[in-house]
Amino acid sequence: MPNHMINRRALLRTGIVAGGLLAGATSAGTAVFARTAQPSNGTTPDQRPAGPDQAWATLREGNRRWVDGTATHPHQDADRRREVAQKQNPFAVVFSCIDSRVSPELVFDAGLGDLFVVRTAGQTIDPLVTGAAEYGPAELGTPLVVVLGHQRCGAVTAAAESLHEHKKLPGQLNTIASSLHSAYTRSGGDVDKMIRINTVDVVNQLKKDKLFAPRIAKGKLKIIGAYYSIDTGEVTRLL
């Protein structure tokens, strides 16, 4: 390879952003780790939950702290920034909505280097978004993907109103409504049901992905759907 060419993986591992936050790595909670657990103030980039179930347990524990008002805000200081500057190894991909009230790092009480985050309106999906979600599991072996829908989603609400009134939304917003048409039909126009149906649809679509399916079959990856309550802060599993 010519000297001026940059190795793709080497470039990606330094933290290039592709469709979401690609930051450094580790666990935000107290689940079982791939290596010996460190004190509660954090782990190194080489240490993260050992598998999908442990990764989900870590997210659930972080969400419990968020709900209870006991968030510890781990991995959010200068030491952590320096720790992950040269290497990242997040333990989960969270694919959520762009809604300003649904920040995965806050919802799961995580910090710098803990999560890959991909966000679109109503967590709608296309090939570019799928590629962004693929990066963690395919390149770094990230063991968990969470598709996170949420209460009172503005994008889904706008899509439902557009479809009900047979009026196109302006610009590319209408593309969002089109992608949610099936969920709208099956929900009978009920926005909350539509949000949940769309979340499950995206999970099922990702499970069929050619890079994900072999990892799922080997037990190295799980893709789950979840729902976030804006009122309570609680995340519940859908699928």
Coordinates of N, CA and C in Angstrom, one line a residue:
M1 N 0.8 -1.2 0.0 CA 0.0 0.0 0.0 C 0.9 1.2 0.0
P2 N 0.6 2.3 -0.8 CA 1.4 3.5 -0.8 C 1.5 4.1 0.5
N3 N 2.6 4.9 0.8 CA 2.7 5.4 2.1 C 1.7 6.5 2.5
H4 N 1.1 7.1 1.4 CA 0.1 8.2 1.7 C -1.2 7.6 2.0
M5 N -1.4 6.3 1.8 CA -2.7 5.7 2.1 C -2.8 5.4 3.5
I6 N -4.0 5.6 4.1 CA -4.2 5.4 5.5 C -5.0 4.1 5.7
N7 N -4.5 3.3 6.6 CA -5.3 2.0 6.8 C -6.7 2.4 7.4
R8 N -7.7 1.8 6.8 CA -9.1 2.1 7.2 C -9.3 1.8 8.7
R9 N -8.9 0.6 9.1 CA -9.2 0.2 10.5 C -8.4 1.1 11.5
A10 N -7.2 1.4 11.1 CA -6.4 2.3 12.0 C -7.1 3.6 12.2
L11 N -7.6 4.2 11.1 CA -8.3 5.4 11.1 C -9.5 5.4 12.0
L12 N -10.3 4.3 11.7 CA -11.6 4.2 12.5 C -11.3 4.1 13.9
R13 N -10.3 3.3 14.3 CA -10.1 3.1 15.7 C -9.7 4.3 16.5
T14 N -9.3 5.4 15.8 CA -8.9 6.6 16.5 C -10.1 7.4 16.9
G15 N -11.3 7.0 16.4 CA -12.5 7.7 16.8 C -13.2 8.5 15.8
I16 N -13.1 8.1 14.5 CA -13.8 8.9 13.5 C -15.3 8.7 13.7
V17 N -16.1 9.7 13.5 CA -17.6 9.6 13.7 C -18.2 9.3 12.4
A18 N -19.1 8.2 12.4 CA -19.9 7.8 11.2 C -21.3 7.6 11.6
G19 N -22.1 8.6 11.5 CA -23.6 8.5 11.8 C -23.9 8.5 13.2
G20 N -22.9 8.7 14.1 CA -23.2 8.7 15.5 C -21.9 8.9 16.3
L21 N -21.9 8.9 17.6 CA -20.8 9.1 18.4 C -20.0 7.8 18.5
L22 N -18.7 7.9 18.0 CA -17.8 6.7 18.2 C -16.7 7.2 19.1
A23 N -16.9 6.8 20.4 CA -15.9 7.3 21.4 C -15.2 6.1 22.0
G24 N -14.4 6.3 23.1 CA -13.6 5.2 23.7 C -14.4 4.2 24.4
A25 N -13.9 3.4 25.3 CA -14.6 2.2 25.7 C -14.6 2.0 27.2
T26 N -15.6 1.3 27.7 CA -15.6 0.6 28.9 C -17.0 0.5 29.5
S27 N -17.1 -0.1 30.7 CA -18.3 -0.3 31.3 C -18.7 0.9 32.2
A28 N -20.0 1.2 32.3 CA -20.5 2.3 33.1 C -21.0 1.7 34.5
G29 N -21.0 0.4 34.6 CA -21.7 -0.1 35.8 C -20.8 -1.2 36.5
T30 N -21.5 -2.2 37.1 CA -20.8 -3.1 37.9 C -21.0 -4.6 37.4
A31 N -21.2 -4.7 36.1 CA -21.4 -6.1 35.6 C -20.1 -6.8 35.5
V32 N -20.2 -8.1 35.1 CA -19.0 -8.9 34.9 C -18.2 -8.4 33.7
F33 N -16.9 -8.3 33.9 CA -16.0 -7.7 32.9 C -15.1 -8.8 32.3
A34 N -14.6 -8.4 31.1 CA -13.8 -9.4 30.3 C -12.5 -9.6 31.0
R35 N -12.1 -8.6 31.8 CA -10.8 -8.8 32.6 C -11.2 -8.5 34.0
T36 N -10.1 -8.5 34.8 CA -10.4 -8.3 36.3 C -11.0 -6.9 36.5
A37 N -12.1 -6.8 37.2 CA -12.7 -5.5 37.5 C -11.8 -4.6 38.3
Q38 N -12.0 -3.3 37.9 CA -11.2 -2.3 38.6 C -12.2 -1.6 39.7
P39 N -11.6 -0.7 40.5 CA -12.5 0.0 41.4 C -13.6 0.8 40.7
S40 N -14.6 1.2 41.4 CA -15.8 1.8 40.9 C -15.6 3.1 40.1
N41 N -14.4 3.7 40.2 CA -14.1 4.9 39.4 C -13.8 4.7 38.0
G42 N -13.9 3.4 37.5 CA -13.7 3.2 36.0 C -12.9 2.0 35.7
T43 N -12.8 1.7 34.4 CA -12.0 0.6 33.9 C -11.2 1.1 32.7
T44 N -10.3 0.3 32.3 CA -9.5 0.7 31.2 C -10.2 0.4 29.9
P45 N -9.7 1.0 28.7 CA -10.4 0.7 27.4 C -10.4 -0.8 27.1
D46 N -9.5 -1.6 27.6 CA -9.5 -3.0 27.3 C -10.5 -3.8 28.1
Q47 N -11.2 -3.2 29.0 CA -12.1 -3.8 29.9 C -13.6 -3.4 29.7
R48 N -14.4 -4.3 29.5 CA -15.8 -4.0 29.3 C -16.7 -5.3 29.6
P49 N -18.0 -5.2 29.7 CA -18.8 -6.4 30.0 C -18.4 -7.5 29.0
A50 N -18.4 -8.7 29.6 CA -17.9 -9.9 28.8 C -18.8 -10.3 27.7
G51 N -20.1 -10.0 27.7 CA -21.0 -10.4 26.6 C -22.2 -9.6 26.6
P52 N -23.1 -10.0 25.7 CA -24.4 -9.2 25.5 C -25.2 -9.1 26.8
D53 N -25.4 -10.1 27.5 CA -26.2 -10.1 28.7 C -25.6 -9.2 29.8
Q54 N -24.3 -9.3 29.9 CA -23.6 -8.4 30.9 C -23.6 -6.9 30.5
A55 N -23.6 -6.7 29.2 CA -23.7 -5.3 28.6 C -25.0 -4.7 28.9
W56 N -26.1 -5.5 28.7 CA -27.4 -5.1 29.0 C -27.6 -4.8 30.5
A57 N -27.1 -5.7 31.3 CA -27.1 -5.5 32.8 C -26.5 -4.2 33.2
T58 N -25.4 -3.9 32.5 CA -24.7 -2.6 32.9 C -25.5 -1.4 32.5
L59 N -26.2 -1.5 31.3 CA -27.1 -0.4 30.9 C -28.3 -0.3 31.8
R60 N -28.8 -1.4 32.2 CA -30.0 -1.4 33.1 C -29.6 -0.8 34.5
E61 N -28.4 -1.1 35.0 CA -28.0 -0.5 36.3 C -27.8 1.0 36.1
G62 N -27.2 1.4 35.0 CA -27.0 2.8 34.8 C -28.4 3.5 34.7
N63 N -29.3 2.9 34.0 CA -30.6 3.5 34.0 C -31.3 3.6 35.3
R64 N -31.1 2.5 36.1 CA -31.7 2.6 37.5 C -31.2 3.8 38.3
R65 N -29.9 4.1 38.1 CA -29.3 5.2 38.8 C -30.0 6.5 38.3
W66 N -30.1 6.6 37.0 CA -30.8 7.8 36.4 C -32.2 8.0 36.9
V67 N -33.0 6.9 37.0 CA -34.3 7.0 37.5 C -34.4 7.4 38.9
D68 N -33.5 6.8 39.7 CA -33.5 7.1 41.2 C -32.9 8.4 41.5
G69 N -32.3 9.1 40.6 CA -31.6 10.3 40.9 C -30.2 10.1 41.6
T70 N -29.6 9.0 41.4 CA -28.3 8.7 42.0 C -27.2 8.5 40.9
A71 N -27.4 9.1 39.8 CA -26.4 9.0 38.7 C -25.0 9.4 39.2
T72 N -24.0 8.6 38.8 CA -22.7 8.9 39.2 C -21.8 9.6 38.1
H73 N -22.4 9.7 36.9 CA -21.7 10.4 35.8 C -20.3 9.9 35.6
P74 N -20.2 8.6 35.3 CA -18.8 8.0 35.2 C -18.1 8.4 33.9
H75 N -16.8 8.4 33.9 CA -16.0 8.6 32.7 C -16.3 9.9 32.0
Q76 N -16.4 11.0 32.8 CA -16.7 12.3 32.3 C -15.7 13.3 32.8
D77 N -14.4 12.9 32.9 CA -13.4 13.9 33.3 C -12.2 13.8 32.4
A78 N -11.2 14.7 32.8 CA -10.0 14.7 31.9 C -9.2 13.5 31.9
D79 N -9.2 12.8 33.1 CA -8.4 11.5 33.1 C -9.0 10.5 32.2
R80 N -10.3 10.4 32.1 CA -11.0 9.5 31.2 C -10.7 9.9 29.7
R81 N -10.7 11.2 29.5 CA -10.4 11.7 28.1 C -9.0 11.2 27.7
R82 N -8.1 11.3 28.6 CA -6.7 10.9 28.2 C -6.7 9.4 28.1
E83 N -7.4 8.7 28.9 CA -7.4 7.2 28.9 C -7.8 6.6 27.6
V84 N -8.8 7.2 27.0 CA -9.4 6.7 25.8 C -8.9 7.4 24.5
A85 N -8.0 8.3 24.7 CA -7.5 9.1 23.5 C -7.0 8.3 22.4
Q86 N -6.3 7.2 22.7 CA -5.7 6.4 21.6 C -6.4 5.1 21.3
K87 N -7.4 4.8 22.1 CA -8.1 3.5 21.9 C -9.5 3.5 22.4
Q88 N -10.5 2.9 21.7 CA -11.8 2.9 22.1 C -12.3 1.4 22.1
N89 N -13.2 1.1 23.0 CA -13.8 -0.3 23.0 C -15.2 -0.2 23.7
P90 N -16.1 0.5 23.2 CA -17.4 0.6 23.8 C -18.1 -0.7 24.0
F91 N -19.0 -0.8 25.0 CA -19.6 -2.1 25.3 C -21.0 -2.2 24.6
A92 N -21.5 -1.1 24.0 CA -22.9 -1.2 23.4 C -23.0 -0.2 22.4
V93 N -23.9 -0.5 21.4 CA -24.4 0.5 20.4 C -25.8 0.9 20.8
V94 N -26.1 2.2 21.0 CA -27.4 2.6 21.2 C -27.9 3.4 20.0
F95 N -29.0 2.9 19.4 CA -29.6 3.5 18.2 C -30.9 4.2 18.7
S96 N -30.9 5.5 18.8 CA -32.1 6.2 19.4 C -32.5 7.3 18.5
C97 N -33.5 8.0 19.0 CA -34.1 9.2 18.3 C -33.2 10.4 18.6
I98 N -33.4 11.4 17.7 CA -32.6 12.7 17.9 C -33.2 13.5 19.0
D99 N -34.3 13.1 19.5 CA -35.0 14.0 20.5 C -34.1 14.4 21.6
S100 N -34.2 15.7 21.9 CA -33.2 16.3 22.9 C -33.4 15.8 24.3
R101 N -34.5 15.2 24.6 CA -34.8 14.6 25.9 C -34.3 13.2 26.1
V102 N -33.7 12.7 25.1 CA -33.3 11.2 25.1 C -31.9 11.1 24.7
S103 N -31.0 11.5 25.6 CA -29.6 11.4 25.4 C -29.1 10.0 26.0
P104 N -28.6 9.1 25.2 CA -28.3 7.8 25.8 C -27.2 7.8 26.9
E105 N -26.3 8.7 26.8 CA -25.2 8.8 27.8 C -25.9 9.2 29.2
L106 N -26.9 10.0 29.2 CA -27.6 10.4 30.4 C -28.5 9.3 30.8
V107 N -29.3 8.8 29.9 CA -30.4 7.8 30.2 C -29.7 6.6 30.8
F108 N -28.5 6.2 30.4 CA -27.9 5.0 30.9 C -26.7 5.3 31.9
D109 N -26.6 6.6 32.3 CA -25.6 7.0 33.2 C -24.2 6.5 32.8
A110 N -23.9 6.8 31.5 CA -22.6 6.3 30.9 C -21.7 7.6 30.7
G111 N -20.5 7.3 30.1 CA -19.6 8.4 29.8 C -18.8 8.3 28.6
L112 N -17.7 9.0 28.5 CA -16.9 9.0 27.4 C -16.3 7.6 27.2
G113 N -16.5 7.1 26.0 CA -15.9 5.8 25.6 C -16.7 4.6 26.0
D114 N -17.9 4.8 26.5 CA -18.8 3.7 26.9 C -19.7 3.2 25.8
L115 N -20.2 4.1 25.0 CA -21.2 3.8 24.0 C -20.9 4.3 22.6
F116 N -21.3 3.5 21.6 CA -21.5 4.1 20.3 C -22.9 4.5 20.2
V117 N -23.1 5.7 19.7 CA -24.5 6.3 19.7 C -24.8 6.7 18.2
V118 N -25.9 6.1 17.7 CA -26.5 6.5 16.4 C -27.9 7.0 16.7
R119 N -28.1 8.2 16.1 CA -29.4 8.9 16.3 C -30.1 9.4 15.0
T120 N -31.3 9.0 14.8 CA -32.1 9.6 13.7 C -33.5 9.9 14.2
A121 N -34.2 10.7 13.5 CA -35.6 11.0 13.9 C -36.5 9.7 13.9
G122 N -37.0 9.5 15.1 CA -37.9 8.3 15.2 C -37.1 7.0 15.1
Q123 N -35.8 7.0 15.3 CA -34.9 5.9 15.0 C -35.3 5.2 13.7
T124 N -35.5 6.0 12.7 CA -35.8 5.4 11.4 C -34.4 5.0 10.8
I125 N -34.4 4.1 9.9 CA -33.2 3.4 9.4 C -33.1 3.4 7.9
D126 N -31.9 3.5 7.4 CA -31.6 3.3 6.0 C -30.2 2.7 5.9
P127 N -29.7 2.4 4.7 CA -28.3 1.7 4.6 C -27.2 2.5 5.3
L128 N -27.2 3.8 5.2 CA -26.1 4.6 5.8 C -26.2 4.4 7.4
V129 N -27.4 4.5 7.9 CA -27.5 4.3 9.4 C -27.1 2.9 9.8
T130 N -27.5 1.9 9.0 CA -27.2 0.5 9.3 C -25.6 0.4 9.3
G131 N -25.0 1.0 8.3 CA -23.5 1.0 8.3 C -22.9 1.5 9.6
A132 N -23.5 2.6 10.1 CA -22.9 3.2 11.3 C -23.1 2.3 12.5
A133 N -24.3 1.6 12.5 CA -24.6 0.7 13.6 C -23.7 -0.6 13.5
E134 N -23.3 -0.9 12.3 CA -22.5 -2.1 12.1 C -21.0 -2.0 12.6
Y135 N -20.6 -0.7 12.6 CA -19.1 -0.5 12.9 C -18.7 -1.2 14.2
G136 N -19.4 -0.9 15.3 CA -18.9 -1.4 16.6 C -18.8 -3.0 16.6
P137 N -19.9 -3.7 16.3 CA -19.9 -5.1 16.3 C -18.9 -5.7 15.3
A138 N -18.9 -5.2 14.1 CA -18.1 -5.7 13.0 C -16.6 -5.4 13.2
E139 N -16.2 -4.3 13.7 CA -14.8 -3.9 13.8 C -14.2 -4.1 15.2
L140 N -15.0 -3.9 16.2 CA -14.5 -4.0 17.6 C -15.2 -5.1 18.4
G141 N -16.1 -5.8 17.9 CA -16.7 -6.9 18.6 C -17.7 -6.4 19.7
T142 N -18.2 -5.2 19.5 CA -19.2 -4.7 20.5 C -20.4 -5.7 20.6
P143 N -20.7 -6.1 21.9 CA -21.6 -7.3 22.0 C -23.1 -7.0 22.0
L144 N -23.5 -5.7 22.0 CA -24.9 -5.4 22.2 C -25.3 -4.2 21.3
V145 N -26.5 -4.3 20.7 CA -27.1 -3.2 20.0 C -28.5 -3.0 20.6
V146 N -28.8 -1.8 21.1 CA -30.1 -1.4 21.6 C -30.7 -0.4 20.7
V147 N -31.9 -0.8 20.3 CA -32.8 0.2 19.5 C -33.7 0.8 20.5
L148 N -33.6 2.1 20.7 CA -34.4 2.7 21.8 C -35.4 3.7 21.3
G149 N -36.7 3.3 21.4 CA -37.8 4.2 21.1 C -38.1 5.0 22.4
H150 N -39.0 6.0 22.2 CA -39.3 6.7 23.4 C -40.7 7.3 23.4
Q151 N -41.2 7.6 24.5 CA -42.5 8.2 24.7 C -42.6 9.6 24.0
R152 N -43.8 9.9 23.5 CA -44.1 11.2 22.9 C -43.1 11.6 21.8
C153 N -42.7 10.7 20.9 CA -41.7 11.0 19.9 C -42.3 12.0 18.9
G154 N -41.7 13.1 18.8 CA -42.2 14.1 17.9 C -42.2 13.7 16.4
A155 N -41.2 13.0 16.0 CA -41.0 12.6 14.6 C -42.2 11.6 14.3
V156 N -42.4 10.7 15.2 CA -43.5 9.7 14.9 C -44.9 10.4 14.9
T157 N -45.0 11.3 15.8 CA -46.3 12.0 15.9 C -46.6 12.8 14.6
A158 N -45.5 13.5 14.1 CA -45.7 14.3 12.9 C -46.0 13.3 11.7
A159 N -45.3 12.2 11.7 CA -45.5 11.2 10.6 C -47.0 10.7 10.7
A160 N -47.4 10.4 11.9 CA -48.8 9.9 12.0 C -49.8 10.9 11.5
E161 N -49.6 12.2 11.9 CA -50.5 13.2 11.5 C -50.5 13.4 10.0
S162 N -49.3 13.4 9.4 CA -49.2 13.5 8.0 C -49.9 12.4 7.2
L163 N -49.7 11.2 7.7 CA -50.3 10.0 7.0 C -51.8 10.0 7.2
H164 N -52.3 10.4 8.4 CA -53.7 10.5 8.6 C -54.4 11.5 7.8
E165 N -53.8 12.7 7.6 CA -54.4 13.8 6.8 C -54.0 13.7 5.3
H166 N -53.2 12.7 5.0 CA -52.7 12.6 3.6 C -52.1 13.9 3.1
K167 N -51.3 14.5 3.9 CA -50.5 15.7 3.6 C -49.0 15.4 3.7
K168 N -48.3 15.8 2.7 CA -46.9 15.6 2.7 C -46.2 16.6 3.7
L169 N -45.2 16.1 4.4 CA -44.4 17.0 5.2 C -43.3 17.6 4.3
P170 N -42.8 18.8 4.7 CA -41.9 19.5 3.8 C -40.5 18.9 3.8
G171 N -39.8 19.1 2.6 CA -38.5 18.6 2.5 C -38.3 17.1 2.7
Q172 N -37.2 16.7 3.3 CA -37.0 15.3 3.5 C -37.7 14.7 4.7
L173 N -38.4 15.6 5.4 CA -39.3 15.1 6.5 C -40.3 14.1 6.0
N174 N -40.7 14.2 4.8 CA -41.7 13.3 4.3 C -41.1 11.9 4.1
T175 N -39.8 11.8 3.9 CA -39.1 10.5 3.9 C -39.3 9.8 5.2
I176 N -39.2 10.5 6.3 CA -39.4 9.9 7.6 C -40.8 9.3 7.7
A177 N -41.8 10.1 7.3 CA -43.2 9.6 7.3 C -43.4 8.4 6.5
S178 N -42.8 8.4 5.3 CA -42.9 7.2 4.4 C -42.3 6.0 5.0
S179 N -41.2 6.1 5.7 CA -40.5 5.0 6.3 C -41.3 4.4 7.5
L180 N -42.2 5.2 8.1 CA -43.1 4.8 9.2 C -44.5 4.4 8.8
H181 N -44.7 4.3 7.5 CA -46.1 4.0 7.0 C -46.6 2.7 7.5
S182 N -45.7 1.7 7.4 CA -46.2 0.3 7.8 C -46.5 0.3 9.3
A183 N -45.7 0.9 10.2 CA -46.0 1.0 11.6 C -47.2 1.8 11.9
Y184 N -47.5 2.8 11.1 CA -48.7 3.6 11.2 C -49.9 2.7 10.9
T185 N -49.9 2.0 9.9 CA -51.0 1.1 9.5 C -51.3 0.1 10.5
R186 N -50.3 -0.6 11.0 CA -50.4 -1.7 11.9 C -50.8 -1.2 13.3
S187 N -50.5 0.1 13.6 CA -50.9 0.6 14.9 C -52.3 1.2 15.0
G188 N -52.9 1.3 13.8 CA -54.2 2.0 13.7 C -54.2 3.5 14.0
G189 N -52.9 4.0 13.8 CA -52.8 5.5 14.0 C -52.5 5.8 15.5
D190 N -52.4 4.9 16.4 CA -52.0 5.2 17.8 C -50.5 5.4 17.8
V191 N -50.2 6.6 18.2 CA -48.8 7.1 18.2 C -47.9 6.2 19.1
D192 N -48.3 5.9 20.3 CA -47.4 5.2 21.2 C -47.2 3.7 20.7
K193 N -48.3 3.1 20.2 CA -48.2 1.8 19.6 C -47.3 1.9 18.4
M194 N -47.4 2.9 17.6 CA -46.6 3.1 16.4 C -45.1 3.2 16.8
I195 N -44.8 3.9 17.8 CA -43.4 4.0 18.3 C -42.8 2.6 18.6
R196 N -43.6 1.8 19.4 CA -43.2 0.5 19.8 C -43.0 -0.5 18.6
I197 N -44.0 -0.4 17.7 CA -44.0 -1.3 16.5 C -42.8 -0.9 15.7
N198 N -42.5 0.3 15.5 CA -41.3 0.7 14.7 C -40.0 0.3 15.3
T199 N -39.9 0.4 16.6 CA -38.7 -0.1 17.3 C -38.5 -1.5 17.1
V200 N -39.5 -2.3 17.2 CA -39.4 -3.8 17.0 C -39.1 -4.1 15.6
D201 N -39.7 -3.3 14.6 CA -39.4 -3.5 13.2 C -37.9 -3.3 12.9
V202 N -37.3 -2.2 13.5 CA -35.9 -1.9 13.3 C -35.0 -3.0 13.9
V203 N -35.4 -3.5 15.0 CA -34.6 -4.6 15.6 C -34.6 -5.8 14.7
N204 N -35.8 -6.2 14.2 CA -35.9 -7.4 13.3 C -35.1 -7.1 12.0
Q205 N -35.1 -5.9 11.5 CA -34.4 -5.6 10.3 C -32.9 -5.8 10.6
L206 N -32.4 -5.3 11.7 CA -31.0 -5.4 12.0 C -30.5 -6.8 12.3
K207 N -31.4 -7.6 12.8 CA -31.1 -9.0 13.1 C -30.8 -9.8 11.8
K208 N -31.3 -9.3 10.7 CA -31.1 -10.0 9.4 C -29.9 -9.4 8.7
D209 N -29.3 -8.4 9.2 CA -28.1 -7.8 8.6 C -27.0 -8.9 8.4
K210 N -26.3 -8.8 7.2 CA -25.4 -9.9 6.9 C -24.1 -9.9 7.8
L211 N -23.8 -8.7 8.4 CA -22.7 -8.7 9.4 C -23.1 -9.0 10.8
F212 N -24.4 -8.8 11.1 CA -24.9 -9.1 12.4 C -25.3 -10.5 12.6
A213 N -26.0 -11.1 11.6 CA -26.6 -12.4 11.8 C -25.6 -13.5 12.2
P214 N -24.4 -13.6 11.6 CA -23.4 -14.6 12.1 C -23.0 -14.4 13.5
R215 N -22.8 -13.2 14.0 CA -22.4 -12.9 15.3 C -23.6 -13.3 16.3
I216 N -24.8 -13.0 15.9 CA -25.9 -13.4 16.7 C -26.0 -14.9 16.9
A217 N -25.8 -15.6 15.8 CA -25.9 -17.1 15.8 C -24.8 -17.7 16.7
K218 N -23.7 -17.0 16.8 CA -22.6 -17.5 17.7 C -22.7 -17.0 19.1
G219 N -23.7 -16.2 19.4 CA -23.9 -15.7 20.8 C -23.0 -14.6 21.1
K220 N -22.4 -14.0 20.1 CA -21.4 -12.9 20.4 C -22.1 -11.5 20.4
L221 N -23.4 -11.5 19.9 CA -24.1 -10.2 19.7 C -25.6 -10.4 20.0
K222 N -26.2 -9.5 20.7 CA -27.6 -9.4 20.8 C -28.1 -8.1 20.3
I223 N -29.3 -8.0 19.7 CA -29.9 -6.8 19.3 C -31.3 -6.8 20.0
I224 N -31.5 -5.8 20.8 CA -32.7 -5.7 21.5 C -33.4 -4.4 21.3
G225 N -34.7 -4.4 21.5 CA -35.5 -3.2 21.4 C -35.9 -2.7 22.8
A226 N -36.0 -1.4 23.0 CA -36.3 -0.9 24.4 C -37.2 0.4 24.2
Y227 N -37.8 0.8 25.3 CA -38.7 2.0 25.2 C -38.3 2.9 26.4
Y228 N -38.2 4.1 26.2 CA -37.8 5.1 27.2 C -39.0 6.0 27.6
S229 N -39.3 6.0 28.8 CA -40.4 6.9 29.3 C -39.8 8.2 29.7
I230 N -40.2 9.3 29.0 CA -39.8 10.6 29.3 C -40.3 11.0 30.7
D231 N -41.5 10.6 31.1 CA -42.0 10.9 32.4 C -41.2 10.4 33.5
T232 N -40.8 9.1 33.5 CA -40.2 8.5 34.6 C -38.7 8.3 34.4
G233 N -38.2 8.4 33.2 CA -36.8 8.1 32.9 C -36.4 6.7 32.8
E234 N -37.4 5.8 32.9 CA -37.1 4.3 32.9 C -37.1 3.8 31.5
V235 N -36.2 2.9 31.3 CA -36.1 2.1 30.0 C -36.6 0.7 30.3
T236 N -37.5 0.3 29.5 CA -38.1 -1.1 29.6 C -37.8 -1.8 28.3
R237 N -37.6 -3.1 28.4 CA -37.2 -3.9 27.2 C -38.5 -4.3 26.5
L238 N -38.5 -4.2 25.1 CA -39.6 -4.6 24.3 C -39.3 -5.9 23.6
L239 N -38.1 -6.2 23.2 CA -37.8 -7.4 22.4 C -36.3 -7.7 22.7

